[in-house]
Structures are given as C-alpha cells and as structure tokens.
mmCIF file with all atom_site columns, C-alpha atoms in Angstrom:
data_model
loop_
_atom_site.group_PDB
_atom_site.id
_atom_site.type_symbol
_atom_site.label_atom_id
_atom_site.label_alt_id
_atom_site.label_comp_id
_atom_site.label_asym_id
_atom_site.label_entity_id
_atom_site.label_seq_id
_atom_site.pdbx_PDB_ins_code
_atom_site.Cartn_x
_atom_site.Cartn_y
_atom_site.Cartn_z
_atom_site.occupancy
_atom_site.B_iso_or_equiv
_atom_site.pdbx_formal_charge
_atom_site.auth_seq_id
_atom_site.auth_comp_id
_atom_site.auth_asym_id
_atom_site.auth_atom_id
_atom_site.pdbx_PDB_model_num
ATOM 1   C CA . UNK K 1 1   ? -24.812 1.150  -6.664  1.00 0.00 ? 1   UNK K CA 1
ATOM 2   C CA . UNK K 1 2   ? -23.349 4.315  -4.452  1.00 0.00 ? 2   UNK K CA 1
ATOM 3   C CA . UNK K 1 3   ? -21.101 6.641  -5.953  1.00 0.00 ? 3   UNK K CA 1
ATOM 4   C CA . UNK K 1 4   ? -19.223 7.505  -2.601  1.00 0.00 ? 4   UNK K CA 1
ATOM 5   C CA . UNK K 1 5   ? -16.617 5.592  -0.813  1.00 0.00 ? 5   UNK K CA 1
ATOM 6   C CA . UNK K 1 6   ? -15.587 6.276  2.503   1.00 0.00 ? 6   UNK K CA 1
ATOM 7   C CA . UNK K 1 7   ? -12.313 4.517  4.086   1.00 0.00 ? 7   UNK K CA 1
ATOM 8   C CA . UNK K 1 8   ? -11.636 4.542  7.887   1.00 0.00 ? 8   UNK K CA 1
ATOM 9   C CA . UNK K 1 9   ? -8.571  3.591  9.592   1.00 0.00 ? 9   UNK K CA 1
ATOM 10  C CA . UNK K 1 10  ? -7.232  4.112  13.266  1.00 0.00 ? 10  UNK K CA 1
ATOM 11  C CA . UNK K 1 11  ? -3.172  4.447  13.011  1.00 0.00 ? 11  UNK K CA 1
ATOM 12  C CA . UNK K 1 12  ? -1.711  3.975  16.753  1.00 0.00 ? 12  UNK K CA 1
ATOM 13  C CA . UNK K 1 13  ? 0.770   6.387  16.047  1.00 0.00 ? 13  UNK K CA 1
ATOM 14  C CA . UNK K 1 14  ? 0.882   10.214 17.330  1.00 0.00 ? 14  UNK K CA 1
ATOM 15  C CA . UNK K 1 15  ? -1.051  12.608 14.722  1.00 0.00 ? 15  UNK K CA 1
ATOM 16  C CA . UNK K 1 16  ? 2.369   14.331 13.850  1.00 0.00 ? 16  UNK K CA 1
ATOM 17  C CA . UNK K 1 17  ? 3.896   11.124 12.532  1.00 0.00 ? 17  UNK K CA 1
ATOM 18  C CA . UNK K 1 18  ? 0.532   10.136 10.415  1.00 0.00 ? 18  UNK K CA 1
ATOM 19  C CA . UNK K 1 19  ? 0.708   13.439 9.248   1.00 0.00 ? 19  UNK K CA 1
ATOM 20  C CA . UNK K 1 20  ? 4.252   13.354 7.863   1.00 0.00 ? 20  UNK K CA 1
ATOM 21  C CA . UNK K 1 21  ? 3.753   10.095 6.199   1.00 0.00 ? 21  UNK K CA 1
ATOM 22  C CA . UNK K 1 22  ? 0.198   10.837 4.395   1.00 0.00 ? 22  UNK K CA 1
ATOM 23  C CA . UNK K 1 23  ? 0.933   14.755 3.494   1.00 0.00 ? 23  UNK K CA 1
ATOM 24  C CA . UNK K 1 24  ? 4.296   13.969 1.415   1.00 0.00 ? 24  UNK K CA 1
ATOM 25  C CA . UNK K 1 25  ? 3.317   12.079 -1.871  1.00 0.00 ? 25  UNK K CA 1
ATOM 26  C CA . UNK K 1 26  ? 7.103   10.878 -2.388  1.00 0.00 ? 26  UNK K CA 1
ATOM 27  C CA . UNK K 1 27  ? 5.912   8.402  0.512   1.00 0.00 ? 27  UNK K CA 1
ATOM 28  C CA . UNK K 1 28  ? 2.482   7.237  -1.606  1.00 0.00 ? 28  UNK K CA 1
ATOM 29  C CA . UNK K 1 29  ? 4.706   4.397  -3.747  1.00 0.00 ? 29  UNK K CA 1
ATOM 30  C CA . UNK K 1 30  ? 5.437   2.923  -0.130  1.00 0.00 ? 30  UNK K CA 1
ATOM 31  C CA . UNK K 1 31  ? 2.156   2.990  1.533   1.00 0.00 ? 31  UNK K CA 1
ATOM 32  C CA . UNK K 1 32  ? -0.002  3.560  -1.552  1.00 0.00 ? 32  UNK K CA 1
ATOM 33  C CA . UNK K 1 33  ? 1.182   0.763  -3.648  1.00 0.00 ? 33  UNK K CA 1
ATOM 34  C CA . UNK K 1 34  ? -2.303  -0.267 -5.518  1.00 0.00 ? 34  UNK K CA 1
ATOM 35  C CA . UNK K 1 35  ? -2.435  3.234  -6.703  1.00 0.00 ? 35  UNK K CA 1
ATOM 36  C CA . UNK K 1 36  ? 1.737   4.263  -7.632  1.00 0.00 ? 36  UNK K CA 1
ATOM 37  C CA . UNK K 1 37  ? 4.762   2.495  -8.102  1.00 0.00 ? 37  UNK K CA 1
ATOM 38  C CA . UNK K 1 38  ? 6.763   5.921  -9.106  1.00 0.00 ? 38  UNK K CA 1
ATOM 39  C CA . UNK K 1 39  ? 6.298   9.374  -8.115  1.00 0.00 ? 39  UNK K CA 1
ATOM 40  C CA . UNK K 1 40  ? 8.276   12.648 -8.696  1.00 0.00 ? 40  UNK K CA 1
ATOM 41  C CA . UNK K 1 41  ? 7.799   15.984 -7.886  1.00 0.00 ? 41  UNK K CA 1
ATOM 42  C CA . UNK K 1 42  ? 7.448   18.375 -11.151 1.00 0.00 ? 42  UNK K CA 1
ATOM 43  C CA . UNK K 1 43  ? 6.630   21.663 -10.027 1.00 0.00 ? 43  UNK K CA 1
ATOM 44  C CA . UNK K 1 44  ? 5.043   23.479 -6.760  1.00 0.00 ? 44  UNK K CA 1
ATOM 45  C CA . UNK K 1 45  ? 2.619   20.904 -5.242  1.00 0.00 ? 45  UNK K CA 1
ATOM 46  C CA . UNK K 1 46  ? 2.520   19.348 -8.620  1.00 0.00 ? 46  UNK K CA 1
ATOM 47  C CA . UNK K 1 47  ? 3.328   15.738 -9.105  1.00 0.00 ? 47  UNK K CA 1
ATOM 48  C CA . UNK K 1 48  ? 3.750   12.980 -11.943 1.00 0.00 ? 48  UNK K CA 1
ATOM 49  C CA . UNK K 1 49  ? 3.162   8.950  -10.904 1.00 0.00 ? 49  UNK K CA 1
ATOM 50  C CA . UNK K 1 50  ? 2.563   5.815  -12.518 1.00 0.00 ? 50  UNK K CA 1
ATOM 51  C CA . UNK K 1 51  ? 0.895   2.753  -11.207 1.00 0.00 ? 51  UNK K CA 1
ATOM 52  C CA . UNK K 1 52  ? -0.478  -0.446 -11.673 1.00 0.00 ? 52  UNK K CA 1
ATOM 53  C CA . UNK K 1 53  ? -3.193  1.157  -13.850 1.00 0.00 ? 53  UNK K CA 1
ATOM 54  C CA . UNK K 1 54  ? -1.791  4.160  -15.409 1.00 0.00 ? 54  UNK K CA 1
ATOM 55  C CA . UNK K 1 55  ? 0.121   7.535  -15.386 1.00 0.00 ? 55  UNK K CA 1
ATOM 56  C CA . UNK K 1 56  ? -1.177  10.173 -12.845 1.00 0.00 ? 56  UNK K CA 1
ATOM 57  C CA . UNK K 1 57  ? -0.704  14.080 -12.638 1.00 0.00 ? 57  UNK K CA 1
ATOM 58  C CA . UNK K 1 58  ? -2.004  15.733 -9.717  1.00 0.00 ? 58  UNK K CA 1
ATOM 59  C CA . UNK K 1 59  ? -2.020  18.470 -7.297  1.00 0.00 ? 59  UNK K CA 1
ATOM 60  C CA . UNK K 1 60  ? -1.630  18.686 -3.791  1.00 0.00 ? 60  UNK K CA 1
ATOM 61  C CA . UNK K 1 61  ? -3.403  20.704 -1.286  1.00 0.00 ? 61  UNK K CA 1
ATOM 62  C CA . UNK K 1 62  ? -2.769  20.418 2.686   1.00 0.00 ? 62  UNK K CA 1
ATOM 63  C CA . UNK K 1 63  ? -3.392  21.922 5.762   1.00 0.00 ? 63  UNK K CA 1
ATOM 64  C CA . UNK K 1 64  ? -1.913  20.521 8.862   1.00 0.00 ? 64  UNK K CA 1
ATOM 65  C CA . UNK K 1 65  ? -4.006  22.433 11.185  1.00 0.00 ? 65  UNK K CA 1
ATOM 66  C CA . UNK K 1 66  ? -7.506  21.116 9.769   1.00 0.00 ? 66  UNK K CA 1
ATOM 67  C CA . UNK K 1 67  ? -5.896  17.722 8.969   1.00 0.00 ? 67  UNK K CA 1
ATOM 68  C CA . UNK K 1 68  ? -6.714  17.909 5.186   1.00 0.00 ? 68  UNK K CA 1
ATOM 69  C CA . UNK K 1 69  ? -4.929  16.117 2.405   1.00 0.00 ? 69  UNK K CA 1
ATOM 70  C CA . UNK K 1 70  ? -6.582  17.065 -1.030  1.00 0.00 ? 70  UNK K CA 1
ATOM 71  C CA . UNK K 1 71  ? -5.272  15.750 -4.227  1.00 0.00 ? 71  UNK K CA 1
ATOM 72  C CA . UNK K 1 72  ? -6.732  16.793 -7.515  1.00 0.00 ? 72  UNK K CA 1
ATOM 73  C CA . UNK K 1 73  ? -6.186  14.054 -9.829  1.00 0.00 ? 73  UNK K CA 1
ATOM 74  C CA . UNK K 1 74  ? -7.636  14.604 -13.309 1.00 0.00 ? 74  UNK K CA 1
ATOM 75  C CA . UNK K 1 75  ? -11.494 14.862 -12.893 1.00 0.00 ? 75  UNK K CA 1
ATOM 76  C CA . UNK K 1 76  ? -10.956 13.252 -9.503  1.00 0.00 ? 76  UNK K CA 1
ATOM 77  C CA . UNK K 1 77  ? -10.564 15.064 -5.922  1.00 0.00 ? 77  UNK K CA 1
ATOM 78  C CA . UNK K 1 78  ? -9.118  12.599 -3.538  1.00 0.00 ? 78  UNK K CA 1
ATOM 79  C CA . UNK K 1 79  ? -9.818  13.776 0.058   1.00 0.00 ? 79  UNK K CA 1
ATOM 80  C CA . UNK K 1 80  ? -8.179  12.590 3.196   1.00 0.00 ? 80  UNK K CA 1
ATOM 81  C CA . UNK K 1 81  ? -8.837  13.840 6.607   1.00 0.00 ? 81  UNK K CA 1
ATOM 82  C CA . UNK K 1 82  ? -6.775  13.347 9.821   1.00 0.00 ? 82  UNK K CA 1
ATOM 83  C CA . UNK K 1 83  ? -8.412  13.318 13.501  1.00 0.00 ? 83  UNK K CA 1
ATOM 84  C CA . UNK K 1 84  ? -6.323  13.035 16.760  1.00 0.00 ? 84  UNK K CA 1
ATOM 85  C CA . UNK K 1 85  ? -7.717  10.450 18.432  1.00 0.00 ? 85  UNK K CA 1
ATOM 86  C CA . UNK K 1 86  ? -5.553  10.649 21.805  1.00 0.00 ? 86  UNK K CA 1
ATOM 87  C CA . UNK K 1 87  ? -1.745  11.184 22.393  1.00 0.00 ? 87  UNK K CA 1
ATOM 88  C CA . UNK K 1 88  ? -0.954  7.783  20.514  1.00 0.00 ? 88  UNK K CA 1
ATOM 89  C CA . UNK K 1 89  ? -3.831  7.330  17.886  1.00 0.00 ? 89  UNK K CA 1
ATOM 90  C CA . UNK K 1 90  ? -4.850  9.147  14.961  1.00 0.00 ? 90  UNK K CA 1
ATOM 91  C CA . UNK K 1 91  ? -8.154  8.695  13.010  1.00 0.00 ? 91  UNK K CA 1
ATOM 92  C CA . UNK K 1 92  ? -7.928  8.731  9.273   1.00 0.00 ? 92  UNK K CA 1
ATOM 93  C CA . UNK K 1 93  ? -10.977 8.987  6.976   1.00 0.00 ? 93  UNK K CA 1
ATOM 94  C CA . UNK K 1 94  ? -10.670 8.989  2.946   1.00 0.00 ? 94  UNK K CA 1
ATOM 95  C CA . UNK K 1 95  ? -13.526 10.064 0.609   1.00 0.00 ? 95  UNK K CA 1
ATOM 96  C CA . UNK K 1 96  ? -13.811 9.113  -2.816  1.00 0.00 ? 96  UNK K CA 1
ATOM 97  C CA . UNK K 1 97  ? -15.942 10.114 -5.284  1.00 0.00 ? 97  UNK K CA 1
ATOM 98  C CA . UNK K 1 98  ? -16.650 8.094  -8.352  1.00 0.00 ? 98  UNK K CA 1
ATOM 99  C CA . UNK K 1 99  ? -16.291 10.451 -11.174 1.00 0.00 ? 99  UNK K CA 1
ATOM 100 C CA . UNK K 1 100 ? -18.280 10.718 -14.045 1.00 0.00 ? 100 UNK K CA 1
ATOM 101 C CA . UNK K 1 101 ? -15.821 9.282  -16.372 1.00 0.00 ? 101 UNK K CA 1
ATOM 102 C CA . UNK K 1 102 ? -15.848 5.657  -14.471 1.00 0.00 ? 102 UNK K CA 1
ATOM 103 C CA . UNK K 1 103 ? -19.055 4.124  -15.823 1.00 0.00 ? 103 UNK K CA 1
ATOM 104 C CA . UNK K 1 104 ? -17.935 0.496  -15.495 1.00 0.00 ? 104 UNK K CA 1
ATOM 105 C CA . UNK K 1 105 ? -19.533 -0.773 -12.130 1.00 0.00 ? 105 UNK K CA 1
ATOM 106 C CA . UNK K 1 106 ? -16.701 -3.441 -11.775 1.00 0.00 ? 106 UNK K CA 1
ATOM 107 C CA . UNK K 1 107 ? -14.009 -0.900 -12.244 1.00 0.00 ? 107 UNK K CA 1
ATOM 108 C CA . UNK K 1 108 ? -15.518 1.133  -9.518  1.00 0.00 ? 108 UNK K CA 1
ATOM 109 C CA . UNK K 1 109 ? -15.742 -2.052 -7.429  1.00 0.00 ? 109 UNK K CA 1
ATOM 110 C CA . UNK K 1 110 ? -12.151 -2.888 -7.912  1.00 0.00 ? 110 UNK K CA 1
ATOM 111 C CA . UNK K 1 111 ? -11.098 0.797  -7.307  1.00 0.00 ? 111 UNK K CA 1
ATOM 112 C CA . UNK K 1 112 ? -12.937 1.031  -3.785  1.00 0.00 ? 112 UNK K CA 1
ATOM 113 C CA . UNK K 1 113 ? -11.119 -2.068 -3.210  1.00 0.00 ? 113 UNK K CA 1
ATOM 114 C CA . UNK K 1 114 ? -7.792  -1.105 -4.236  1.00 0.00 ? 114 UNK K CA 1
ATOM 115 C CA . UNK K 1 115 ? -8.260  2.051  -1.925  1.00 0.00 ? 115 UNK K CA 1
ATOM 116 C CA . UNK K 1 116 ? -9.058  0.095  1.316   1.00 0.00 ? 116 UNK K CA 1
ATOM 117 C CA . UNK K 1 117 ? -5.956  -2.194 0.663   1.00 0.00 ? 117 UNK K CA 1
ATOM 118 C CA . UNK K 1 118 ? -3.579  0.618  0.210   1.00 0.00 ? 118 UNK K CA 1
ATOM 119 C CA . UNK K 1 119 ? -4.999  2.135  3.684   1.00 0.00 ? 119 UNK K CA 1
ATOM 120 C CA . UNK K 1 120 ? -4.738  -0.790 5.213   1.00 0.00 ? 120 UNK K CA 1
ATOM 121 C CA . UNK K 1 121 ? -1.349  -0.823 3.872   1.00 0.00 ? 121 UNK K CA 1
ATOM 122 C CA . UNK K 1 122 ? -0.665  2.210  5.083   1.00 0.00 ? 122 UNK K CA 1
ATOM 123 C CA . UNK K 1 123 ? -1.312  1.863  8.373   1.00 0.00 ? 123 UNK K CA 1
ATOM 124 C CA . UNK K 1 124 ? 0.941   -1.267 8.872   1.00 0.00 ? 124 UNK K CA 1
ATOM 125 C CA . UNK K 1 125 ? 3.889   0.676  7.709   1.00 0.00 ? 125 UNK K CA 1
ATOM 126 C CA . UNK K 1 126 ? 3.349   3.563  9.906   1.00 0.00 ? 126 UNK K CA 1
ATOM 127 C CA . UNK K 1 127 ? 2.708   1.684  12.882  1.00 0.00 ? 127 UNK K CA 1
ATOM 128 C CA . UNK K 1 128 ? 5.905   -0.184 12.187  1.00 0.00 ? 128 UNK K CA 1
ATOM 129 C CA . UNK K 1 129 ? 8.121   2.924  12.002  1.00 0.00 ? 129 UNK K CA 1
ATOM 130 C CA . UNK K 1 130 ? 9.857   4.289  14.935  1.00 0.00 ? 130 UNK K CA 1
#
C-alpha cells in the first residue's frame, strides 16, 4: 500500500479567489466537512478544531507567492499547492503522507477517501461563489 496520497482538482475560479478560501482555516468546516465541523483561532497561526474523527490542533504556514499552504497537525504535515492555470482556473494539489501512528490500512483508505471528498466539496463551494 502506498504511503503517499495525492489529490488534484481544477477549480474554475481565479487564483486569488481560490487562495482566499483555502488559506483561511476559518473556512475549513464549510469546505472540508469530512475533516472539521468547528474551528477557532487560539493564537498566532494556531488553530483548534473538532470534526467527525476527533479534535485537532494545528499551525498554519502560508506563502501566497509560492501558492503553498502547509498545516502541521500533530505528527502529520498537510501540504497544499495552488497553481494559476489561466485567468479563470486554478489547479489545487494536496499531498498527504501516511503518518507513522496510522497502522490500520482501512483507516488510511477511509482517510484518503475523505480527503478526496473534501476537495471535491471545496471545488463545488468555491465555484459557486461570486
């Protein structure tokens, strides 16, 4: 079983709009419901959230010029990259690496499936916004 999972979507919106949504963790319960249902900022780039599978604390590191959104969630590093395809389309690539504590293959399978669902949901929501 591969320990790396890549999710890719093309969002039919300009880079700036996609960036605004994906770089703001306060939007995550709306666009990533598989992961989070509630979130609050508790410090400088420090967030706490709850979701269907537990509680999370994470830090945020972003660089708009490079299109990078990195989250450090316990032992996991979540990496998302945005690329402007043209004036009206943005490519979003998310890289997940299976962390050492996740020994159960079934959990990893459902995790990957949830990540894919969340990015499809984010695409749908962002494309509907004006």
